[in-house]
Coordinates of C-alpha atoms in Angstrom, one line a residue:
Chain A
M1 CA -143.9 -18.6 93.7
I2 CA -144.2 -21.8 94.6
G3 CA -146.9 -24.2 95.5
I4 CA -148.1 -26.4 97.8
V5 CA -149.6 -29.7 98.6
V6 CA -151.1 -31.2 101.3
V7 CA -151.1 -34.5 101.8
S8 CA -153.2 -36.1 104.5
H9 CA -154.9 -39.7 105.8
S10 CA -158.0 -37.4 105.9
M11 CA -160.3 -34.9 103.8
P12 CA -161.5 -33.2 107.0
L13 CA -158.3 -32.2 108.2
A14 CA -157.0 -31.3 105.4
E15 CA -158.8 -28.9 104.6
A16 CA -159.0 -27.2 107.6
A17 CA -155.4 -27.0 107.9
V18 CA -155.4 -25.4 104.5
A19 CA -158.2 -22.8 105.7
L20 CA -156.1 -21.8 109.3
A21 CA -153.2 -20.8 107.3
E22 CA -154.8 -19.3 103.9
P23 CA -155.5 -16.5 106.1
M24 CA -152.4 -16.1 107.6
A25 CA -150.7 -14.9 104.8
A26 CA -151.7 -11.3 103.4
A27 CA -154.9 -11.5 100.7
G28 CA -154.1 -11.2 97.5
V29 CA -150.8 -13.3 97.5
T30 CA -151.7 -17.1 98.9
P31 CA -149.8 -19.3 97.2
P32 CA -151.9 -22.3 94.9
I33 CA -152.1 -25.2 97.5
A34 CA -153.4 -28.1 96.4
V35 CA -154.8 -31.5 98.9
A36 CA -154.6 -35.2 98.5
A37 CA -155.9 -36.5 101.4
G38 CA -158.1 -39.8 102.0
V39 CA -159.0 -42.9 99.7
D40 CA -162.9 -43.3 98.8
G41 CA -164.2 -40.7 101.6
G42 CA -161.8 -42.9 104.5
F43 CA -158.4 -42.6 106.2
G44 CA -155.4 -43.4 103.8
T45 CA -153.6 -41.5 100.6
D46 CA -153.3 -42.1 97.7
A47 CA -150.2 -42.1 95.7
T48 CA -151.3 -41.3 91.8
A49 CA -154.1 -38.5 93.6
I50 CA -151.0 -37.0 95.7
S51 CA -149.5 -37.4 91.7
E52 CA -152.0 -35.5 90.0
A53 CA -152.1 -32.9 93.3
I54 CA -148.1 -32.5 92.3
S55 CA -148.6 -32.1 88.9
L56 CA -151.6 -29.4 88.6
T57 CA -149.8 -26.8 91.2
A58 CA -146.2 -27.3 89.7
E59 CA -147.3 -26.5 86.0
V60 CA -148.5 -22.7 88.0
T61 CA -145.6 -22.5 90.3
D62 CA -142.0 -22.2 90.7
G63 CA -141.3 -25.1 92.6
V64 CA -143.6 -27.8 94.7
L65 CA -143.3 -28.2 99.0
I66 CA -145.4 -31.3 100.1
L67 CA -146.3 -30.9 103.8
V68 CA -147.0 -34.6 105.2
D69 CA -149.2 -35.9 108.1
L70 CA -149.1 -39.1 109.0
G71 CA -146.9 -42.7 108.7
S72 CA -148.2 -43.9 105.0
A73 CA -148.5 -40.2 103.5
I74 CA -144.3 -40.2 103.4
L75 CA -144.0 -43.2 101.3
S76 CA -147.0 -42.1 99.0
S77 CA -145.5 -38.7 97.9
E78 CA -142.2 -40.8 97.3
M79 CA -144.3 -43.5 95.1
A80 CA -145.8 -39.9 93.7
L81 CA -142.6 -37.7 92.7
E82 CA -142.0 -41.5 90.9
L83 CA -145.1 -41.0 88.7
V84 CA -144.7 -37.3 87.7
D85 CA -142.8 -35.8 84.8
P86 CA -139.0 -36.1 85.9
D87 CA -138.4 -32.2 85.5
L88 CA -141.4 -32.0 87.5
A89 CA -140.2 -33.9 90.3
A90 CA -137.0 -31.9 90.2
R91 CA -138.8 -29.0 91.9
T92 CA -141.1 -31.0 94.6
R93 CA -139.3 -31.6 97.8
I94 CA -141.2 -33.6 100.5
S95 CA -141.5 -31.3 104.5
P96 CA -140.6 -33.3 107.1
A97 CA -141.8 -30.5 108.9
P98 CA -145.3 -30.7 111.7
L99 CA -147.8 -30.5 109.3
V100 CA -150.3 -27.8 110.7
E101 CA -147.1 -25.7 112.2
G102 CA -145.1 -25.8 108.6
L103 CA -148.1 -25.1 106.2
V104 CA -149.0 -22.1 108.6
A105 CA -144.9 -21.9 107.8
A106 CA -144.9 -22.1 104.1
V107 CA -148.1 -20.7 103.4
V108 CA -146.8 -17.3 104.4
T109 CA -143.2 -17.6 103.1
A110 CA -144.0 -19.0 100.2
S111 CA -147.0 -15.6 100.2
T112 CA -143.8 -14.1 100.2
G113 CA -142.0 -14.8 96.8
A114 CA -139.2 -17.0 98.7
D115 CA -137.9 -19.6 97.1
L116 CA -138.6 -23.4 97.4
A117 CA -135.5 -23.8 99.6
T118 CA -136.3 -20.8 101.7
C119 CA -139.9 -22.2 102.0
A120 CA -138.5 -25.1 103.0
A121 CA -137.0 -24.5 105.1
E122 CA -138.7 -21.9 106.6
A123 CA -141.6 -25.1 107.4
E124 CA -138.7 -27.2 108.8
G125 CA -138.0 -24.7 111.3
A126 CA -141.6 -24.5 112.0
L127 CA -141.3 -26.9 115.7
S128 CA -139.0 -24.4 117.0
A129 CA -141.5 -21.4 118.1
K130 CA -143.5 -24.0 119.3
R131 CA -140.1 -25.1 121.7
S132 CA -139.6 -21.3 122.6
Q133 CA -143.0 -20.6 123.0
L134 CA -143.0 -23.4 125.5
G135 CA -139.3 -22.1 126.3
L136 CA -138.1 -25.2 125.7
D137 CA -134.6 -23.6 124.1
D138 CA -133.2 -21.5 125.3
D139 CA -131.3 -19.8 122.5
P140 CA -133.9 -17.5 120.4
V141 CA -134.3 -19.5 117.0
T142 CA -132.4 -17.8 114.4
S143 CA -134.1 -17.8 110.8
T144 CA -133.4 -20.4 108.4
A145 CA -134.3 -18.0 105.5
P146 CA -131.3 -17.2 103.3
E147 CA -131.6 -13.9 101.8
T148 CA -131.7 -12.7 105.2
T149 CA -129.4 -10.2 106.2
A150 CA -130.3 -9.9 110.0
P151 CA -127.8 -9.5 112.4
Q152 CA -127.4 -13.1 114.9
D153 CA -125.6 -11.9 117.5
S154 CA -124.9 -8.9 119.8
A155 CA -121.5 -7.8 117.8
A156 CA -123.9 -7.7 114.3
T157 CA -126.6 -5.9 116.7
A158 CA -124.3 -2.6 117.9
D159 CA -122.7 -3.1 113.4
S160 CA -126.7 -2.9 112.6
A161 CA -127.2 0.1 115.3
D162 CA -124.7 2.2 113.3
A163 CA -126.2 1.4 110.0
A164 CA -129.1 2.5 111.4
A165 CA -127.4 5.2 112.2
S166 CA -126.5 6.3 108.9
G167 CA -129.7 7.2 107.6
D168 CA -131.7 4.6 107.0
L169 CA -135.6 4.4 108.7
S170 CA -137.3 3.2 111.6
F171 CA -140.2 2.9 112.9
D172 CA -142.1 2.1 116.4
V173 CA -145.0 0.1 117.3
V174 CA -146.7 -0.1 120.7
I175 CA -148.5 -3.5 120.3
A176 CA -152.4 -3.1 120.6
D177 CA -153.5 -6.5 119.9
P178 CA -154.7 -7.7 122.9
H179 CA -153.8 -11.7 122.0
G180 CA -149.7 -9.8 121.3
L181 CA -148.3 -10.2 117.9
H182 CA -149.9 -13.4 117.5
A183 CA -149.5 -16.0 114.1
R184 CA -152.2 -14.8 111.9
P185 CA -150.8 -10.6 112.2
A186 CA -147.7 -11.8 111.7
G187 CA -147.9 -14.0 108.8
A188 CA -149.7 -10.6 107.4
L189 CA -146.7 -8.7 108.6
V190 CA -144.3 -10.8 107.2
S191 CA -146.4 -11.2 104.2
S192 CA -146.5 -7.9 103.8
L193 CA -142.8 -6.9 103.3
G194 CA -142.4 -9.8 101.1
G195 CA -140.9 -9.2 98.0
L196 CA -139.0 -5.6 98.8
N197 CA -136.4 -4.3 98.1
A198 CA -135.8 -3.6 101.4
T199 CA -134.4 -5.3 104.8
V200 CA -136.3 -5.4 107.9
T201 CA -135.5 -6.7 111.4
L202 CA -137.7 -6.2 114.6
T203 CA -136.8 -6.1 117.5
N204 CA -138.9 -6.3 121.2
T205 CA -137.8 -3.4 122.7
T206 CA -139.9 -4.3 125.2
T207 CA -138.2 -7.3 126.3
G208 CA -134.7 -7.5 124.6
K209 CA -135.4 -10.1 122.0
G210 CA -134.4 -9.3 118.5
P211 CA -133.4 -8.3 116.2
V212 CA -134.6 -10.9 114.1
S213 CA -135.3 -10.9 109.9
A214 CA -139.4 -9.7 109.4
A215 CA -138.7 -12.5 106.2
S216 CA -139.4 -15.1 108.9
L217 CA -142.7 -15.6 110.6
L218 CA -140.5 -18.4 112.7
T219 CA -138.4 -16.0 114.0
V220 CA -141.3 -13.1 113.7
M221 CA -142.5 -15.4 116.4
T222 CA -140.3 -15.8 119.0
L223 CA -139.9 -12.3 119.1
G224 CA -142.6 -13.2 121.8
V225 CA -144.1 -9.5 121.4
K226 CA -147.2 -9.5 123.7
Q227 CA -149.9 -6.8 124.2
G228 CA -148.4 -3.4 125.4
D229 CA -144.8 -4.5 124.2
T230 CA -143.0 -1.7 121.8
L231 CA -141.8 -3.3 118.5
H232 CA -139.3 -1.8 116.1
A233 CA -138.4 -1.7 113.2
D234 CA -134.7 -1.3 110.9
I235 CA -135.4 -1.1 107.8
T236 CA -132.4 -0.6 105.5
G237 CA -132.7 -1.2 101.1
P238 CA -133.8 0.6 98.2
E239 CA -137.3 0.2 98.8
A240 CA -137.4 0.9 102.7
A241 CA -139.7 3.8 101.8
T242 CA -142.9 1.5 100.7
A243 CA -141.5 -0.8 103.7
L244 CA -142.4 2.0 106.1
E245 CA -145.6 2.2 104.8
R246 CA -146.2 -1.7 105.1
L247 CA -145.7 -1.1 108.6
E248 CA -147.6 1.7 109.2
S249 CA -150.5 -0.5 107.6
F250 CA -149.7 -3.0 110.1
A251 CA -149.8 -0.4 112.9
S252 CA -153.2 0.6 111.4
A253 CA -154.9 -3.3 111.2
D254 CA -153.4 -3.8 114.6
A255 CA -154.9 -0.7 116.5
A256 CA -157.7 -1.7 115.5
A257 CA -157.5 -5.0 116.4
G258 CA -156.3 -3.1 120.1
Q259 CA -159.9 -1.2 119.5
A260 CA -161.7 -4.6 118.8
G261 CA -160.2 -6.7 121.6
Chain B
M1 CA -147.1 -72.8 81.0
A2 CA -145.9 -69.4 79.4
L3 CA -146.1 -66.2 81.3
D4 CA -148.9 -65.2 79.6
L5 CA -151.7 -62.2 80.9
T6 CA -154.5 -65.3 80.8
A7 CA -151.6 -66.6 83.2
V8 CA -150.7 -63.2 85.8
N9 CA -154.5 -62.4 85.7
Q10 CA -155.1 -66.1 87.5
W11 CA -152.3 -65.3 89.9
M12 CA -153.6 -62.1 91.4
S13 CA -157.1 -63.9 91.3
A14 CA -155.7 -66.6 93.5
F15 CA -154.4 -64.1 95.7
A16 CA -157.4 -62.6 95.8
A17 CA -159.3 -65.1 97.0
D18 CA -156.5 -65.5 99.4
V19 CA -156.4 -62.6 100.9
H20 CA -160.8 -62.3 101.1
E21 CA -160.0 -65.3 102.7
N22 CA -158.1 -64.7 105.1
A23 CA -158.2 -61.1 105.6
D24 CA -160.1 -61.5 109.3
L25 CA -156.6 -62.9 109.7
L26 CA -153.8 -60.0 108.3
T27 CA -156.3 -57.6 110.3
D28 CA -156.1 -59.7 113.3
L29 CA -151.9 -59.8 113.0
D30 CA -152.3 -56.2 112.4
R31 CA -154.1 -55.3 114.7
Q32 CA -151.2 -56.9 117.3
I33 CA -148.6 -54.6 116.3
G34 CA -150.0 -52.2 113.6
D35 CA -153.5 -50.5 113.4
A36 CA -155.0 -53.0 112.2
D37 CA -155.7 -52.0 108.8
H38 CA -154.3 -54.6 107.1
G39 CA -156.5 -57.5 105.7
S40 CA -159.4 -55.2 105.4
N41 CA -157.3 -52.9 103.0
M42 CA -155.2 -55.6 100.7
D43 CA -159.0 -56.8 100.4
R44 CA -160.6 -54.1 99.0
G45 CA -157.4 -53.2 97.3
M46 CA -157.0 -56.9 95.4
A47 CA -161.1 -56.9 94.9
A48 CA -160.1 -53.9 92.7
V49 CA -157.8 -56.0 91.2
V50 CA -159.8 -58.3 90.2
A51 CA -162.6 -56.0 88.9
L52 CA -160.0 -55.2 86.3
D53 CA -161.1 -57.1 82.8
P54 CA -157.4 -58.7 81.9
G55 CA -159.3 -58.2 77.9
S56 CA -158.3 -55.0 78.0
F57 CA -154.9 -55.2 78.6
D58 CA -152.4 -55.9 75.5
S59 CA -149.5 -57.4 77.4
P60 CA -149.2 -59.6 81.1
A61 CA -147.2 -56.4 82.0
A62 CA -150.1 -53.7 81.0
Y63 CA -152.0 -55.6 83.1
L64 CA -149.7 -56.3 86.1
K65 CA -148.7 -52.1 85.7
K66 CA -152.3 -51.9 86.2
A67 CA -152.5 -53.9 88.6
G68 CA -149.5 -51.9 91.1
M69 CA -151.5 -48.5 90.2
T70 CA -155.0 -49.8 91.3
L71 CA -153.4 -51.3 95.1
V72 CA -151.6 -47.4 95.2
S73 CA -154.7 -45.8 94.8
T74 CA -157.6 -47.9 96.8
V75 CA -155.2 -49.6 99.2
G76 CA -154.3 -46.7 101.4
G77 CA -151.7 -47.8 103.8
A78 CA -148.7 -48.2 103.9
S79 CA -149.3 -51.9 102.0
G80 CA -150.1 -49.2 98.7
P81 CA -147.5 -48.1 97.4
L82 CA -145.2 -51.0 98.6
Y83 CA -147.3 -54.1 96.9
G84 CA -147.6 -51.3 94.1
T85 CA -144.7 -50.3 93.9
F86 CA -143.9 -54.4 93.7
L87 CA -146.0 -54.4 91.0
L88 CA -145.0 -51.8 89.0
R89 CA -141.4 -53.1 88.7
V90 CA -142.5 -56.2 88.4
A91 CA -144.0 -55.8 85.7
G92 CA -141.4 -53.4 84.0
G93 CA -139.2 -56.9 84.1
W94 CA -141.6 -59.1 83.1
P95 CA -139.9 -62.0 80.4
S96 CA -141.7 -61.9 77.1
D97 CA -140.8 -65.8 76.6
G98 CA -141.4 -66.9 80.0
D99 CA -138.1 -68.6 80.8
A100 CA -136.9 -69.2 84.2
A101 CA -134.4 -66.6 84.3
G102 CA -136.5 -64.1 83.5
L103 CA -139.0 -64.2 85.7
G104 CA -136.9 -64.4 88.4
S105 CA -135.2 -61.1 87.7
A106 CA -138.0 -59.7 87.0
L107 CA -139.0 -60.8 91.0
R108 CA -136.2 -59.4 92.2
A109 CA -137.0 -55.6 90.4
G110 CA -139.9 -56.1 92.9
L111 CA -137.7 -56.9 95.4
D112 CA -135.4 -54.1 94.8
G113 CA -137.7 -51.5 94.4
L114 CA -139.4 -52.6 98.3
L115 CA -135.9 -52.0 99.7
Q116 CA -135.7 -48.8 97.6
R117 CA -139.7 -47.2 98.6
G118 CA -139.3 -48.7 102.9
R119 CA -135.8 -48.8 102.9
A120 CA -136.2 -51.5 105.2
A121 CA -133.1 -54.1 105.1
V122 CA -133.4 -58.0 106.2
G123 CA -134.3 -58.3 109.7
D124 CA -136.3 -55.1 110.3
K125 CA -139.6 -57.8 111.1
T126 CA -141.6 -56.3 107.6
M127 CA -143.1 -58.3 104.1
I128 CA -139.1 -57.7 103.0
D129 CA -138.0 -61.3 105.0
A130 CA -140.2 -63.1 104.0
L131 CA -139.4 -62.2 100.1
S132 CA -135.9 -61.8 100.2
P133 CA -135.1 -65.8 100.6
A134 CA -138.0 -66.9 98.3
L135 CA -136.0 -65.0 95.9
D136 CA -132.4 -66.6 97.0
A137 CA -134.6 -69.8 96.8
Y138 CA -135.9 -68.8 93.3
D139 CA -132.6 -68.3 91.8
A140 CA -131.3 -71.3 93.5
H141 CA -133.5 -73.8 92.0
A142 CA -134.2 -71.4 88.0
G143 CA -132.3 -74.0 86.8
E144 CA -135.1 -76.1 87.3
G145 CA -137.3 -74.6 85.2
I146 CA -140.3 -72.0 86.5
G147 CA -142.8 -74.5 88.6
P148 CA -139.5 -75.8 91.2
A149 CA -138.2 -72.8 91.6
L150 CA -141.6 -71.4 92.6
T151 CA -142.1 -73.8 94.9
A152 CA -139.0 -73.1 96.1
A153 CA -139.6 -70.2 96.6
A154 CA -142.9 -70.3 98.2
E155 CA -141.6 -72.6 101.3
A156 CA -138.1 -70.0 101.9
C157 CA -141.2 -67.1 101.8
A158 CA -143.1 -69.3 104.2
A159 CA -140.1 -69.9 106.3
G160 CA -139.0 -66.6 105.7
R161 CA -142.5 -65.3 107.5
D162 CA -142.4 -67.7 110.4
A163 CA -138.9 -66.2 111.2
T164 CA -140.7 -62.9 112.1
I165 CA -142.3 -63.9 114.6
P166 CA -138.9 -63.5 117.2
L167 CA -137.8 -60.0 115.3
V168 CA -138.3 -57.2 117.1
A169 CA -140.0 -54.4 114.6
K170 CA -137.2 -51.5 112.7
K171 CA -139.3 -50.8 110.1
G172 CA -143.2 -48.9 110.1
R173 CA -145.9 -48.8 112.6
A174 CA -144.6 -52.3 114.5
S175 CA -141.6 -50.3 115.3
Y176 CA -143.3 -48.1 118.1
L177 CA -144.0 -51.1 120.1
G178 CA -140.0 -51.6 120.4
E179 CA -139.3 -55.0 121.7
R180 CA -142.6 -54.8 122.1
S181 CA -143.9 -55.9 119.1
A182 CA -141.4 -59.4 119.6
G183 CA -143.6 -62.6 119.1
H184 CA -145.4 -61.4 117.0
Q185 CA -145.6 -62.7 112.8
D186 CA -145.3 -60.2 110.5
P187 CA -148.7 -58.9 108.0
G188 CA -146.9 -57.8 105.5
A189 CA -144.9 -60.8 105.6
T190 CA -148.1 -63.3 106.0
S191 CA -149.6 -61.5 102.7
M192 CA -146.3 -61.3 100.6
T193 CA -146.1 -65.2 101.0
M194 CA -149.7 -65.5 100.0
L195 CA -148.6 -63.9 96.8
I196 CA -145.3 -66.6 95.9
E197 CA -147.8 -69.2 96.7
A198 CA -150.0 -68.0 94.1
A199 CA -147.8 -67.2 92.1
A200 CA -146.5 -70.8 93.0
R201 CA -150.1 -72.1 91.4
T202 CA -151.1 -70.8 89.1
L203 CA -147.8 -69.0 87.4
S204 CA -146.0 -73.3 87.0

């Protein structure tokens, strides 16, 4: 698993961002997260503190993604990379993603066991989910996750339907959560399916959006699943049965959220 | 004077005193085109540098390196990694025999570090606009010895600082202002001039 370092001018901001992002991953698979924020209790960034956070995180992970807030956070992070062991620096990346969106995407993606490049790509694309929700993008966001085999266009969708007809699993659930498939349950779903040797694609059959890869929180969010929408899953691969169980667990949690709401 | 630990300590102390005395000026310059913290940030950082015990270092390079790291961890804003990088690179090239050419190379290593760290070029309205002409002047006078070379560098540095006034900022927070950054003296070029002027007073 990769780890995450949050660099911010403000310790309260960094800690709150981490507190917001951590529950997005499924329980028990949260990646290691270190914070380097503020200087002497005030605003600022400190390259030495960042380098310590990188070293601590890199030693126990396969790579480190650094999420930064503003201005000198980048300068200080770049300098920190020169201060750490070159072997650790070589498997560390600074993300240009917006802090909160990028952190959520990184935490969820890292929790699936995805590699550094995949987590970095998901974090970097995090802004596009917000753009999509605001209607600023006409085209649905395509997954940046390289391991996905989700079809990305209508021609591929037809192929996928043929494949599904040949005995692979599928699953449908009418979303009961009054908030729809929002970031937290979506993150938990992506996180719980992570690491399985199975390919899951999701379609909002009510609106016709999709299919998209369930390996990417980004693309799942672009389905815009609201309460009452039907979420359809196609599942292929050696561990398809396990993936189906995870989807059933997700549906149970959603039903509970529907009753609570 | 040899470029020994005592001289380097005097250089840092003189710079710290200038920054402290002019902290309000630096902050005011930064208020016009930045975020009004350059004076207070640099003053805090240099106060921490002055608090270092020079007797605990076995070489001027070791002392300068610690001074750079101290700025990195106390300044907070972009000046921390910038001045920190400058001093670390200068320390890395510090001449053992105290000759003018060696000091010129060390200072130029510092400039190269700044160019790399800040991704700024001459004309972007940054501390580079003061330091770069200063080192050109230093090199032109290096044959006359450290004293004349640093004096020429300090004069060119001040001229470079003044020449930032009409420039439009291309880097740092001031660049957010675009054309409105013209007409203001760059705070980083101002503090850099204090650093080189302090060198001219203490190292020559």
